[in-house]
XYZ file of C-alpha atoms in Angstrom:
274
model
C 115.528 69.951 -59.566
C 117.164 66.510 -60.579
C 113.451 64.563 -61.172
C 110.359 66.323 -62.095
C 107.160 63.899 -62.091
C 104.822 65.247 -64.704
C 101.252 64.370 -66.334
C 100.405 65.220 -69.996
C 96.788 65.009 -71.163
C 96.640 63.694 -74.633
C 93.188 65.411 -75.439
C 94.374 68.879 -74.410
C 98.056 68.972 -74.993
C 98.727 70.371 -71.567
C 101.394 68.847 -69.600
C 101.489 69.549 -65.340
C 103.940 69.222 -63.027
C 102.965 66.840 -59.934
C 106.216 66.880 -57.709
C 110.146 68.025 -58.131
C 112.735 66.664 -55.983
C 116.728 66.751 -55.883
C 116.454 62.916 -55.598
C 116.301 60.802 -58.393
C 113.295 58.693 -58.643
C 111.907 56.866 -61.680
C 108.874 54.821 -63.346
C 105.253 56.782 -62.350
C 102.540 54.089 -62.173
C 98.473 55.613 -62.177
C 96.318 53.987 -58.986
C 93.320 52.765 -60.061
C 91.283 55.630 -58.459
C 93.585 57.822 -60.293
C 94.544 59.987 -57.445
C 98.089 58.989 -56.888
C 100.755 57.392 -58.617
C 103.175 54.671 -57.577
C 107.173 55.856 -57.939
C 110.174 54.246 -56.785
C 113.713 56.006 -55.584
C 116.784 54.871 -53.373
C 115.424 51.125 -53.923
C 112.223 51.808 -51.976
C 108.589 52.808 -53.216
C 106.262 55.540 -52.865
C 102.852 56.540 -53.215
C 102.660 59.890 -54.572
C 99.315 61.698 -53.944
C 97.929 63.966 -56.808
C 96.764 66.560 -54.612
C 100.298 68.197 -53.532
C 100.907 66.007 -50.619
C 104.287 64.601 -50.193
C 104.741 60.987 -51.063
C 104.428 58.043 -48.866
C 106.556 55.321 -48.309
C 104.837 51.828 -49.330
C 105.814 48.844 -46.839
C 107.475 46.330 -49.154
C 108.725 43.957 -46.080
C 112.367 42.985 -46.756
C 112.406 43.929 -50.387
C 114.311 47.538 -50.149
C 116.525 47.316 -53.270
C 113.209 47.388 -55.452
C 114.121 48.808 -59.110
C 111.990 50.776 -61.431
C 109.877 47.733 -62.919
C 106.587 47.658 -60.727
C 102.905 48.111 -61.316
C 99.515 47.898 -59.855
C 97.029 44.743 -61.271
C 93.954 46.205 -63.302
C 91.560 45.724 -60.337
C 93.863 47.577 -58.177
C 94.478 44.749 -55.252
C 98.089 43.548 -56.173
C 101.277 45.028 -56.943
C 103.971 43.259 -58.819
C 107.678 44.662 -58.286
C 111.437 43.901 -58.853
C 113.888 43.517 -56.368
C 117.548 41.884 -55.584
C 117.618 41.923 -51.884
C 117.351 38.018 -51.532
C 119.074 36.793 -54.452
C 121.356 39.476 -55.713
C 119.313 39.582 -59.321
C 115.988 41.140 -60.176
C 113.368 38.861 -59.210
C 109.332 39.565 -59.405
C 107.431 39.325 -56.421
C 103.597 40.205 -56.034
C 102.058 41.871 -52.651
C 98.755 43.637 -51.504
C 98.569 47.026 -53.049
C 98.572 48.642 -49.866
C 101.702 46.690 -48.995
C 102.649 43.828 -47.107
C 104.893 40.885 -47.459
C 106.324 39.795 -50.851
C 105.637 36.775 -52.303
C 108.230 35.150 -54.668
C 106.763 34.564 -58.324
C 109.817 34.085 -60.674
C 112.382 31.201 -59.983
C 114.345 31.945 -62.953
C 116.889 34.956 -62.607
C 117.245 37.780 -63.736
C 113.664 39.125 -64.369
C 112.294 42.410 -65.223
C 108.322 43.032 -64.694
C 106.649 44.869 -67.277
C 103.014 44.024 -67.272
C 99.581 42.729 -66.066
C 97.421 40.874 -68.094
C 93.964 41.907 -68.938
C 92.330 39.183 -66.328
C 95.258 39.604 -63.793
C 95.967 36.079 -63.699
C 99.429 36.409 -65.434
C 102.279 39.056 -65.731
C 104.715 39.518 -68.723
C 108.526 40.468 -68.334
C 111.491 40.415 -69.839
C 113.927 37.562 -68.343
C 117.859 37.598 -69.206
C 118.645 33.524 -69.990
C 122.028 32.357 -71.195
C 122.677 35.941 -72.016
C 119.552 36.198 -74.120
C 117.106 38.871 -73.718
C 113.460 37.600 -73.918
C 109.752 37.747 -73.535
C 108.163 35.937 -70.775
C 104.947 35.170 -69.378
C 104.215 33.317 -66.022
C 101.193 32.671 -63.926
C 100.784 34.996 -60.848
C 100.245 32.266 -58.558
C 103.723 30.721 -59.849
C 104.385 27.757 -62.203
C 106.595 27.692 -65.208
C 107.474 30.629 -67.523
C 106.224 30.457 -70.976
C 108.811 32.035 -73.442
C 107.277 33.741 -76.313
C 110.589 35.089 -78.226
C 113.519 33.119 -78.821
C 116.443 35.050 -79.045
C 115.794 37.138 -82.145
C 118.121 40.249 -81.184
C 117.300 41.786 -77.761
C 113.656 41.528 -76.777
C 112.657 43.532 -74.348
C 110.175 45.948 -72.387
C 106.742 44.169 -72.687
C 103.230 45.738 -71.574
C 99.705 43.762 -72.441
C 97.254 45.373 -74.375
C 93.276 45.175 -73.679
C 92.766 42.446 -76.519
C 95.660 40.578 -75.362
C 98.402 41.258 -77.443
C 101.864 41.948 -75.851
C 103.620 44.961 -77.410
C 107.054 44.981 -76.903
C 110.448 46.512 -78.140
C 113.027 44.231 -80.421
C 116.269 44.929 -81.925
C 115.751 42.133 -84.624
C 115.647 44.514 -87.424
C 118.728 46.019 -86.399
C 117.663 48.959 -84.680
C 115.335 48.908 -81.541
C 111.695 49.125 -82.908
C 108.497 48.125 -81.383
C 106.757 44.699 -82.393
C 103.673 42.626 -80.601
C 102.670 38.991 -80.370
C 99.226 37.354 -80.460
C 99.250 34.672 -77.753
C 96.596 32.378 -79.190
C 98.920 31.904 -82.563
C 102.325 33.595 -81.739
C 101.983 35.667 -84.725
C 104.627 38.536 -84.264
C 103.793 41.606 -86.427
C 105.945 44.623 -86.388
C 104.497 48.086 -85.425
C 107.405 50.909 -85.964
C 109.647 51.369 -88.650
C 111.411 54.685 -87.415
C 114.572 56.790 -87.414
C 114.918 56.351 -83.869
C 115.589 53.392 -81.448
C 112.115 53.018 -80.157
C 111.577 51.420 -76.405
C 108.932 50.684 -73.786
C 105.699 50.901 -75.892
C 102.388 51.139 -73.349
C 98.872 50.570 -75.052
C 96.186 52.941 -73.807
C 93.530 51.523 -71.480
C 91.051 51.071 -74.589
C 93.299 49.776 -76.955
C 93.324 52.719 -79.168
C 96.619 54.251 -78.944
C 100.265 53.536 -78.151
C 103.025 55.461 -76.163
C 106.500 55.229 -76.700
C 109.922 56.340 -76.004
C 112.147 56.934 -78.569
C 116.449 57.886 -78.277
C 118.479 58.923 -81.119
C 119.334 56.008 -83.439
C 122.653 55.679 -82.457
C 122.045 55.424 -78.666
C 122.199 51.576 -77.319
C 120.226 50.056 -74.520
C 118.046 52.382 -72.605
C 120.466 54.916 -70.693
C 119.281 57.749 -68.242
C 119.945 61.292 -69.328
C 119.425 61.315 -73.061
C 117.544 63.133 -75.352
C 114.692 61.209 -76.146
C 111.148 62.064 -77.377
C 107.707 60.644 -76.399
C 105.715 59.684 -79.462
C 101.464 58.489 -79.406
C 100.176 56.968 -82.413
C 97.388 54.509 -83.123
C 97.710 50.398 -82.307
C 98.860 49.719 -85.192
C 101.192 52.155 -85.586
C 99.769 54.230 -87.902
C 99.046 58.253 -87.319
C 102.598 58.484 -85.716
C 103.331 61.840 -84.008
C 106.033 63.313 -81.586
C 104.027 64.445 -78.572
C 107.440 66.580 -77.042
C 111.175 66.055 -76.292
C 112.726 65.995 -73.107
C 116.034 64.802 -71.048
C 115.155 61.515 -69.876
C 115.335 57.423 -70.978
C 115.808 55.457 -67.882
C 113.451 56.023 -65.569
C 110.981 57.993 -67.423
C 108.057 55.372 -68.052
C 109.562 51.963 -67.972
C 106.208 50.597 -67.039
C 102.623 51.141 -67.631
C 101.887 54.879 -67.089
C 98.585 55.560 -68.752
C 95.727 57.432 -66.117
C 92.867 54.832 -65.975
C 90.904 56.598 -68.443
C 93.351 57.063 -71.121
C 93.176 60.675 -71.061
C 96.787 61.091 -69.130
C 100.075 59.901 -68.906
C 102.826 60.049 -66.499
C 106.501 60.494 -66.956
C 109.632 61.704 -65.139
C 111.696 64.340 -66.560
C 115.207 64.810 -65.708
C 117.786 67.531 -65.201
C 121.447 67.154 -65.595
C 122.869 64.968 -62.391
C 125.362 67.235 -60.163
């Protein structure tokens, strides 16, 4: 099987398989009721029930070139997606969670969604502007984007914590590591100082834990089909431990993947292509 969608429980340490397929699928998000996952594949989005039923396509209107940057608002009403059908570059749209017509949020492109603010009024994302990868926020109703980083290496993979901080990965220290920024004063703090290349930090719903995907130190960018490890730590980076290793990377957990109760997270494990 090419893709294995799985759930890991941090309390029991057990992992179980939700669904396996010969197709390439990516980036599971939990629904707000905890009964299904959102995944993408072949440019489309699907709702994958946790009761063993097959995945169901989600109506995204004209958007049929969706990537793995998608996620539900905390109240479960809205879905953020990234699609390049209209402009040939990744743009961020909002649509009803049950499906519908996407509404453009970002005028400047390319933009890659990664997180919702706790109050649901803003989103955070990675934008490439003049060849610089930086972290931005923008109101979901539209408006001007606000820049939080300024080309200090590559800045990517932001996710919003319940306490208002935005975690992200940055190569500003040389190797990709995890940092966070406080919006009230723009103070940036380093979270990890590891032997690996750290990507895609996801704070747990209660803000206590941080989940990180780590490549070998010599791996650049975030390619697919690499030996990676998933690490769990306190929100400030202490008590860091490797949960397990797997074949993964791109598509494993690009976007928020915690269950609503914070006991579990979803991810995709891959088998080599072909």
